[in-house]
Coordinates of C-alpha atoms and ligand atoms in Angstrom, one line a residue:
M1 CA -25.5 -26.7 -22.6
I2 CA -23.6 -26.7 -19.3
N3 CA -25.3 -27.9 -16.2
P4 CA -24.9 -25.2 -13.5
A5 CA -24.4 -28.0 -10.9
Q6 CA -21.2 -28.9 -12.8
Y7 CA -19.5 -25.6 -13.1
S8 CA -15.8 -26.2 -12.5
M9 CA -14.6 -22.7 -13.0
W10 CA -14.8 -20.0 -10.4
N11 CA -14.5 -16.3 -10.7
S12 CA -12.4 -14.6 -8.0
G13 CA -13.8 -11.6 -6.1
V14 CA -17.4 -12.6 -6.1
P15 CA -19.5 -14.4 -3.5
R16 CA -20.7 -18.0 -4.2
P17 CA -24.4 -17.1 -4.7
Y18 CA -23.3 -15.1 -7.8
L19 CA -21.8 -18.1 -9.4
K20 CA -24.7 -20.4 -8.5
A21 CA -27.1 -17.8 -10.0
L22 CA -25.3 -17.7 -13.3
A23 CA -27.6 -19.6 -15.7
P24 CA -26.1 -21.5 -18.6
E25 CA -27.7 -18.9 -20.9
D26 CA -25.8 -16.1 -19.2
M27 CA -22.5 -17.3 -20.7
L28 CA -21.3 -15.4 -23.7
T29 CA -20.9 -17.4 -26.9
E30 CA -20.2 -15.0 -29.8
A31 CA -19.6 -11.5 -30.8
E32 CA -19.9 -9.2 -33.8
G33 CA -18.6 -5.6 -34.1
V34 CA -19.1 -4.0 -30.7
R35 CA -21.8 -6.5 -29.6
V36 CA -21.7 -9.8 -27.7
R37 CA -24.3 -12.5 -27.6
D38 CA -25.1 -14.8 -24.7
A39 CA -26.1 -18.5 -24.9
G40 CA -29.7 -17.4 -24.3
G41 CA -29.6 -15.5 -27.6
R42 CA -29.6 -12.0 -26.3
W43 CA -27.2 -9.4 -27.9
Y44 CA -25.6 -6.6 -25.8
L45 CA -23.8 -3.5 -26.8
D46 CA -20.5 -4.0 -25.0
G47 CA -20.2 -0.6 -23.2
R48 CA -17.3 -2.0 -21.1
S49 CA -15.2 -3.4 -23.9
G50 CA -14.8 -6.9 -22.4
L51 CA -12.7 -5.9 -19.3
W52 CA -11.8 -2.5 -20.8
N53 CA -9.6 -4.2 -23.4
T54 CA -11.5 -5.1 -26.5
T55 CA -10.9 -1.6 -27.9
L56 CA -11.3 -2.4 -31.6
G57 CA -14.4 -4.5 -31.0
Y58 CA -14.7 -8.2 -31.9
S59 CA -14.5 -8.2 -35.6
N60 CA -11.4 -6.4 -36.7
Q61 CA -10.3 -8.3 -39.8
R62 CA -6.8 -6.8 -39.9
V63 CA -6.1 -8.0 -36.4
K64 CA -7.7 -11.4 -37.0
E65 CA -5.7 -11.9 -40.2
A66 CA -2.5 -10.9 -38.5
I67 CA -3.1 -13.5 -35.8
K68 CA -3.9 -16.2 -38.3
N69 CA -0.9 -15.5 -40.5
Q70 CA 1.4 -15.5 -37.5
I71 CA 0.1 -18.8 -36.3
D72 CA 0.8 -20.2 -39.7
R73 CA 4.3 -18.7 -40.1
L74 CA 5.8 -18.8 -36.6
P75 CA 3.5 -19.2 -33.6
F76 CA 6.2 -18.8 -30.9
A77 CA 9.8 -17.7 -30.5
N78 CA 11.7 -17.1 -27.2
S79 CA 12.1 -13.4 -26.1
Y80 CA 13.7 -14.3 -22.8
G81 CA 17.4 -14.3 -21.9
Y82 CA 19.6 -15.5 -24.8
G83 CA 16.6 -16.7 -26.9
R84 CA 16.1 -15.5 -30.4
P85 CA 12.9 -13.4 -30.4
A86 CA 10.5 -13.4 -33.3
E87 CA 11.1 -10.8 -36.0
V88 CA 7.5 -9.6 -35.5
T89 CA 8.2 -8.9 -31.8
H90 CA 11.0 -6.5 -32.7
E91 CA 8.8 -4.9 -35.4
C92 CA 6.1 -4.5 -32.8
A93 CA 8.4 -2.9 -30.2
N94 CA 9.7 -0.4 -32.9
A95 CA 6.1 0.4 -34.0
L96 CA 5.1 1.0 -30.3
V97 CA 8.0 3.3 -29.4
A98 CA 7.3 5.4 -32.5
Q99 CA 4.0 6.3 -30.9
L100 CA 5.3 7.0 -27.4
P101 CA 6.6 10.3 -26.1
D102 CA 10.2 11.2 -27.1
G103 CA 12.8 9.4 -25.1
I104 CA 10.5 6.5 -24.2
D105 CA 12.5 4.3 -26.5
W106 CA 12.7 0.8 -25.0
I107 CA 10.1 -1.9 -24.6
R108 CA 10.0 -5.0 -22.4
F109 CA 7.0 -7.1 -23.3
A110 CA 5.1 -9.0 -20.6
S111 CA 1.9 -11.0 -20.6
N112 CA -0.5 -9.2 -18.3
G113 CA -0.9 -5.8 -16.6
A114 CA 0.1 -7.0 -13.1
Q115 CA 3.3 -8.4 -14.5
A116 CA 4.1 -5.1 -16.3
V117 CA 3.6 -3.2 -13.1
E118 CA 5.8 -5.6 -11.1
T119 CA 8.5 -5.3 -13.8
A120 CA 8.4 -1.5 -13.6
V121 CA 8.8 -1.7 -9.8
Q122 CA 11.6 -4.3 -10.0
L123 CA 13.4 -2.3 -12.7
S124 CA 13.3 0.8 -10.6
R125 CA 14.6 -1.0 -7.5
F126 CA 17.2 -2.8 -9.5
L127 CA 18.7 0.5 -10.8
R128 CA 19.0 1.7 -7.2
L129 CA 20.9 -1.4 -6.1
R130 CA 23.1 -1.3 -9.2
H131 CA 24.0 2.3 -8.4
G132 CA 24.7 1.8 -4.7
H133 CA 21.5 3.1 -3.2
P134 CA 19.9 0.1 -1.5
E135 CA 18.1 2.5 0.9
R136 CA 16.0 3.8 -2.0
S137 CA 13.5 1.0 -2.2
A138 CA 10.1 2.5 -1.2
V139 CA 7.4 2.8 -3.9
F140 CA 4.5 5.2 -3.5
A141 CA 1.1 4.6 -5.1
M142 CA -2.3 6.2 -4.7
W143 CA -5.2 5.1 -2.6
D144 CA -8.0 3.8 -4.9
G145 CA -5.5 3.4 -7.7
F146 CA -5.6 0.0 -9.4
H147 CA -2.5 -1.7 -10.7
G148 CA -3.5 -5.4 -10.8
Q149 CA -3.7 -8.2 -8.3
G150 CA -1.3 -10.8 -6.8
P151 CA 1.3 -10.5 -4.1
G152 CA 3.2 -7.8 -6.0
A153 CA 0.8 -5.7 -8.1
G154 CA -2.0 -6.3 -5.6
M155 CA 0.1 -4.5 -3.0
V156 CA 0.6 -1.6 -5.3
T157 CA -3.1 -1.3 -5.9
G158 CA -4.6 1.2 -3.4
V159 CA -7.5 -1.0 -2.2
S160 CA -6.6 -1.9 1.3
Y161 CA -8.6 -5.2 1.6
L162 CA -6.4 -6.6 -1.2
H163 CA -3.4 -6.0 1.1
H164 CA -4.6 -8.1 3.9
H165 CA -6.8 -11.0 2.8
T166 CA -4.1 -13.3 1.7
G167 CA -1.2 -12.7 4.1
P168 CA 2.2 -11.2 3.4
M169 CA 2.6 -9.1 0.3
L170 CA 5.4 -7.2 -1.4
P171 CA 7.1 -5.0 1.2
G172 CA 8.0 -1.4 0.9
I173 CA 4.8 -0.2 -0.9
H174 CA 3.2 3.0 0.5
H175 CA 0.0 4.8 -0.4
A176 CA -1.1 8.4 -0.3
P177 CA -4.5 10.0 -1.1
G178 CA -5.1 11.3 -4.6
P179 CA -6.3 14.8 -5.3
F180 CA -9.9 13.5 -5.8
S181 CA -10.2 12.0 -2.3
S182 CA -8.3 14.8 -0.6
P183 CA -8.3 18.1 -2.4
N184 CA -6.0 20.5 -0.5
A185 CA -5.9 24.2 -0.6
D186 CA -2.3 24.9 0.0
G187 CA -1.1 23.6 -3.4
V188 CA 1.1 20.8 -2.1
S189 CA -0.4 17.4 -3.1
E190 CA -0.9 14.8 -0.4
M191 CA 1.4 12.5 -2.4
E192 CA 4.3 15.0 -2.4
R193 CA 3.6 15.7 1.3
A194 CA 3.6 12.0 2.2
I195 CA 6.9 11.4 0.4
S196 CA 8.5 14.5 1.9
E197 CA 7.5 13.3 5.4
F198 CA 8.7 9.7 4.6
G199 CA 12.0 10.9 3.2
P200 CA 12.3 11.3 -0.6
E201 CA 15.9 9.9 -0.5
R202 CA 14.3 6.5 0.5
V203 CA 11.8 6.5 -2.4
T204 CA 12.6 4.8 -5.7
A205 CA 9.4 5.3 -7.6
V206 CA 5.9 6.8 -7.7
I207 CA 3.3 5.0 -9.7
V208 CA 0.0 6.7 -10.8
E209 CA -2.7 6.1 -13.3
P210 CA -3.0 9.4 -15.1
I211 CA -6.8 8.8 -15.0
I212 CA -8.0 6.6 -12.1
G213 CA -9.9 3.7 -13.5
E214 CA -11.9 3.4 -10.3
G215 CA -14.1 6.3 -11.0
G216 CA -12.5 8.0 -14.0
H217 CA -10.9 10.8 -11.9
I218 CA -8.7 12.8 -14.3
L219 CA -5.5 13.9 -12.7
S220 CA -5.0 17.4 -13.9
N221 CA -2.0 18.6 -15.9
E222 CA -1.1 20.9 -13.0
Y223 CA -1.2 18.0 -10.5
L224 CA 0.9 15.7 -12.7
G225 CA 3.2 18.5 -13.7
S226 CA 3.9 19.3 -10.1
L227 CA 4.4 15.6 -9.3
A228 CA 6.8 15.2 -12.2
R229 CA 8.9 18.2 -11.1
F230 CA 8.9 16.9 -7.5
C231 CA 10.1 13.5 -8.7
R232 CA 12.7 15.0 -10.9
A233 CA 14.0 17.2 -8.1
H234 CA 14.3 14.2 -5.8
D235 CA 15.5 11.7 -8.4
I236 CA 12.4 9.5 -8.0
H237 CA 11.2 7.5 -11.0
L238 CA 7.7 8.5 -12.2
I239 CA 5.7 5.5 -13.5
F240 CA 2.5 6.1 -15.5
D241 CA 0.3 3.1 -15.4
E242 CA -1.4 3.5 -18.8
I243 CA -2.8 -0.1 -18.9
V244 CA -6.2 1.4 -19.3
T245 CA -5.5 4.9 -20.6
G246 CA -3.0 3.9 -23.2
M247 CA -3.5 2.5 -26.7
G248 CA -6.1 5.1 -27.8
R249 CA -8.6 5.0 -25.0
V250 CA -8.3 8.7 -24.2
G251 CA -8.3 9.9 -27.8
A252 CA -4.5 9.9 -28.1
F253 CA -2.1 7.1 -28.2
T254 CA -1.3 7.6 -24.5
R255 CA -2.5 10.0 -21.8
A256 CA 1.2 11.1 -21.4
E257 CA 1.1 12.5 -24.9
Q258 CA -1.8 14.8 -23.8
I259 CA 0.3 16.3 -21.0
P260 CA 3.4 17.6 -22.9
E261 CA 5.0 19.1 -19.8
V262 CA 5.3 15.6 -18.2
T263 CA 7.5 12.8 -19.6
P264 CA 7.3 9.8 -17.3
D265 CA 10.3 7.5 -16.8
I266 CA 8.3 4.4 -17.3
I267 CA 4.9 3.7 -19.0
T268 CA 3.1 0.4 -18.6
L269 CA 0.7 -0.7 -21.3
G270 CA -1.7 -3.6 -21.6
K271 CA -5.4 -4.2 -22.1
G272 CA -6.0 -2.6 -25.6
I273 CA -2.5 -3.4 -26.7
T274 CA -3.9 -6.4 -28.6
S275 CA -7.5 -5.2 -28.4
G276 CA -8.0 -8.3 -26.1
Y277 CA -7.6 -10.8 -29.0
V278 CA -4.7 -12.4 -27.2
P279 CA -2.9 -11.5 -23.9
M280 CA 0.0 -9.1 -23.8
S281 CA 1.4 -6.1 -21.9
A282 CA 4.5 -3.9 -22.1
V283 CA 6.8 -1.8 -20.0
A284 CA 8.1 1.2 -21.9
I285 CA 11.2 2.9 -20.4
H286 CA 13.0 6.1 -21.0
D287 CA 16.4 5.9 -22.6
R288 CA 18.1 7.5 -19.5
L289 CA 16.9 4.5 -17.4
Y290 CA 17.8 2.0 -20.1
Q291 CA 21.4 3.3 -20.3
Q292 CA 21.7 2.8 -16.5
L293 CA 20.7 -0.8 -16.8
H294 CA 24.0 -1.8 -18.3
D295 CA 26.9 -2.6 -15.9
N296 CA 29.5 -0.1 -16.8
T297 CA 32.4 -2.5 -16.3
T298 CA 31.2 -5.7 -17.9
G299 CA 28.4 -4.4 -20.2
E300 CA 26.2 -7.1 -18.8
F301 CA 22.5 -6.7 -18.7
A302 CA 21.8 -8.4 -15.4
L303 CA 18.1 -7.6 -14.6
S304 CA 16.4 -10.9 -14.7
V305 CA 12.6 -10.5 -15.3
G306 CA 10.4 -12.3 -17.7
S307 CA 8.1 -15.2 -18.3
T308 CA 7.8 -17.8 -21.1
N309 CA 5.2 -16.1 -23.1
D310 CA 6.5 -12.5 -22.9
G311 CA 6.7 -11.0 -26.4
H312 CA 4.7 -13.9 -27.8
A313 CA 4.9 -13.9 -31.6
V314 CA 1.1 -14.1 -32.0
A315 CA 0.5 -11.3 -29.5
A316 CA 3.1 -9.2 -31.2
A317 CA 1.5 -9.7 -34.6
A318 CA -1.9 -8.7 -33.0
A319 CA -0.4 -5.6 -31.4
L320 CA 1.4 -4.6 -34.6
A321 CA -2.0 -4.7 -36.4
V322 CA -3.7 -2.8 -33.5
I323 CA -1.1 0.0 -33.8
D324 CA -1.6 0.1 -37.5
V325 CA -5.4 0.3 -37.2
L326 CA -5.1 3.0 -34.4
T327 CA -2.8 5.2 -36.4
K328 CA -4.2 4.8 -39.9
D329 CA -7.9 4.2 -39.6
G330 CA -9.0 7.4 -37.9
V331 CA -9.7 5.5 -34.7
L332 CA -8.3 8.3 -32.4
E333 CA -10.4 10.9 -34.2
N334 CA -13.4 8.7 -33.8
V335 CA -12.7 8.5 -30.0
R336 CA -12.6 12.2 -29.7
Q337 CA -15.8 12.7 -31.7
R338 CA -17.7 9.9 -29.9
S339 CA -16.5 11.3 -26.6
A340 CA -18.0 14.6 -27.5
D341 CA -21.3 12.9 -28.4
L342 CA -21.2 10.9 -25.1
V343 CA -20.6 14.1 -23.0
T344 CA -23.4 15.9 -24.8
G345 CA -25.8 13.0 -24.3
L346 CA -24.9 12.4 -20.7
G347 CA -25.2 16.2 -20.0
K348 CA -28.8 16.1 -21.3
L349 CA -29.5 13.0 -19.2
Q350 CA -28.1 14.8 -16.1
A351 CA -30.6 17.6 -16.7
R352 CA -33.4 15.1 -16.4
H353 CA -31.8 12.9 -13.7
P354 CA -30.1 15.0 -11.1
E355 CA -29.1 11.7 -9.4
I356 CA -26.1 11.9 -11.9
T357 CA -23.9 14.0 -9.7
A358 CA -20.7 13.9 -11.7
I359 CA -19.6 13.1 -15.3
R360 CA -15.9 12.6 -16.0
C361 CA -15.0 11.7 -19.5
Q362 CA -11.6 11.7 -21.3
G363 CA -12.0 10.1 -24.7
L364 CA -14.1 7.0 -24.3
M365 CA -13.2 6.6 -20.6
C366 CA -16.2 7.8 -18.7
G367 CA -16.9 7.8 -15.0
L368 CA -20.4 8.7 -13.6
E369 CA -21.2 9.3 -10.0
F370 CA -24.7 9.1 -8.5
G371 CA -26.4 10.5 -5.4
D372 CA -29.7 11.2 -3.9
E373 CA -31.5 14.5 -4.1
D374 CA -30.1 15.5 -0.8
G375 CA -26.6 15.0 -2.2
A376 CA -25.8 11.7 -0.3
P377 CA -23.8 9.5 -2.6
W378 CA -25.5 6.2 -3.6
A379 CA -24.2 3.1 -2.0
P380 CA -22.1 0.9 -4.3
S381 CA -25.0 -1.6 -4.3
A382 CA -27.2 1.0 -5.9
A383 CA -24.7 1.6 -8.7
N384 CA -24.6 -2.2 -9.1
K385 CA -28.4 -2.2 -9.5
L386 CA -28.1 0.4 -12.1
R387 CA -25.5 -1.6 -14.0
L388 CA -27.9 -4.6 -14.0
A389 CA -30.8 -2.4 -15.1
L390 CA -28.6 -1.2 -17.9
E391 CA -27.7 -4.7 -18.8
S392 CA -31.3 -5.7 -19.0
R393 CA -31.7 -2.9 -21.5
G394 CA -29.0 -4.3 -23.6
V395 CA -25.9 -2.4 -22.6
L396 CA -22.9 -3.7 -20.6
S397 CA -21.1 -1.3 -18.3
S398 CA -18.9 -1.6 -15.2
S399 CA -19.8 -0.7 -11.6
L400 CA -17.1 -0.4 -9.1
R401 CA -16.3 -1.6 -5.6
V402 CA -15.0 1.5 -4.0
A403 CA -17.3 4.3 -5.2
P404 CA -20.9 4.7 -6.3
N405 CA -19.7 4.8 -9.8
L406 CA -20.6 3.5 -13.2
M407 CA -17.8 3.3 -15.8
L408 CA -18.7 3.5 -19.5
M409 CA -15.7 2.2 -21.5
P410 CA -17.1 1.4 -25.0
P411 CA -14.9 0.1 -27.8
L412 CA -13.0 2.9 -29.6
V413 CA -14.9 2.1 -32.8
V414 CA -18.4 2.8 -31.6
T415 CA -20.6 4.9 -33.9
E416 CA -22.7 7.9 -33.2
A417 CA -25.8 5.6 -33.2
D418 CA -24.1 3.3 -30.7
V419 CA -23.4 6.2 -28.3
A420 CA -27.1 7.3 -28.7
E421 CA -28.1 3.8 -27.8
I422 CA -26.0 3.7 -24.7
V423 CA -27.4 7.1 -23.5
E424 CA -31.0 6.0 -24.2
A425 CA -30.5 2.7 -22.4
L426 CA -29.0 4.6 -19.4
D427 CA -32.0 6.9 -19.3
G428 CA -34.3 3.9 -19.1
A429 CA -32.1 2.2 -16.5
I430 CA -31.9 5.2 -14.2
T431 CA -35.7 5.5 -14.5
D432 CA -36.0 1.8 -13.6
V433 CA -33.8 2.2 -10.5
K434 CA -35.7 5.3 -9.3
A435 CA -39.0 3.5 -9.7
G436 CA -37.6 0.4 -7.8
R437 CA -38.0 -1.9 -10.8
H438 CA -35.4 -4.6 -10.8
P439 CA -34.3 -6.9 -13.6
E440 CA -35.7 -10.4 -13.3
S441 CA -32.8 -12.8 -14.0
G442 CA -31.4 -15.0 -11.2
F443 CA -28.1 -13.5 -12.1
A444 CA -29.3 -10.0 -11.4
K445 CA -31.1 -11.0 -8.2
A446 CA -28.0 -12.6 -6.8
M447 CA -26.1 -9.4 -7.3
G448 CA -28.9 -7.0 -6.2
Ligands
PLP501 C1 -4.5 0.6 -14.5 C2 -4.3 -0.9 -14.4 N1 -3.1 -1.4 -14.2 C3 -2.9 -2.7 -14.1 C4 -4.0 -3.6 -14.3 C5 -3.7 -5.1 -14.2 O1 -3.9 -5.6 -15.5 P1 -4.1 -7.2 -15.6 O2 -5.5 -7.4 -15.2 O3 -3.9 -7.5 -17.1 O4 -3.1 -7.9 -14.7 C6 -5.3 -3.1 -14.5 C7 -6.4 -4.0 -14.6 O5 -7.5 -3.7 -14.6 C8 -5.5 -1.7 -14.5 O6 -6.7 -1.2 -14.7

């Protein structure tokens, strides 16, 4: 077993006491179905699907076989520049576009979500330069939206401390409040208002998560429909970041599919694209953008983006298998049914625990908000205590930095019994927190 004094790895974003408090037995060592086991021998129902990505659970034989076979046949081929990509990478792109809204016909693979977001921004800006509009470079995103970290994607993410704690970041990124933080009565969204005031002719793209991961706020069809019409009227590219909502999470292949009146120009995908078995992400673009990428005089394709492992053969084989499982094994139907079970179960819980002040579920993406009896929202630390209490009752979930929220993001293959187990454990955990009972592990104490 590892000696805690010798930990060489560090996790970003957490204070040092957290790392010191991690006991060797807290590390995860194995998984089966939708459950993970730590080195101390405890099993947990993974109600947060790893980092919201292990959508088919940990034991999908088709995905595992596809990975093993690909490693045997051709573990790598170069998808960059003049390289010769793997056959399986092309097959995967074709299978993916077949599931995306009409017109979203072209795929650029990347290796993680932040890179996909940055590629989308670069692509949008590149098209403006190519077509003689260098003044159109601003990108608008939403406060509290999450689009990854790093000097590019971290700037697009609407969490202000990320913009300042490492010095200069990608310029030309602006943020506006979402409808959940600033509902307005006059029918004009804050985003549209902010862009109008800034000057739409200077804006190249708007990027939104159709459901905000930080809290599960569902942007309504009306809101997104209005934003899409606004973007179209002002020739602004609309980017849907579906890194969380895509690949079946919401009970359809993408959230875009559930809003027929809106077709984004660009969709980013990641997380569940390989069900977390290997890293991969993708940028899917509408044909009208793809056609503009070509230089009309030389036919050259000059946008240079990419990284060594983009479109990796093993990841493509995994993604191809994931698409097959999602579309043929009734997984999307399971998401819709288990979502209904979860909503019913959480509704009953809310009747007993009025501290649950909001339940927002779309498919198996569920945000819960908590508050005191007088309506004051819980501090994020209270939501964190709840997450730890839930963990000590055998269910993993996510608590969030910016709001007093708990996110339940179970694998898409959970059963009715799994959902009942999550609800029962949450019942106990809320009771624990209300009674001031805290989990005993050093790990929990460091966080509490
Ligand atoms: C909506 C969204 N976009 C982008 C990202 C960044 O993805 P990655 O962590 O793979 O870089 C995330 C990560 O959580 C996300 O939730």
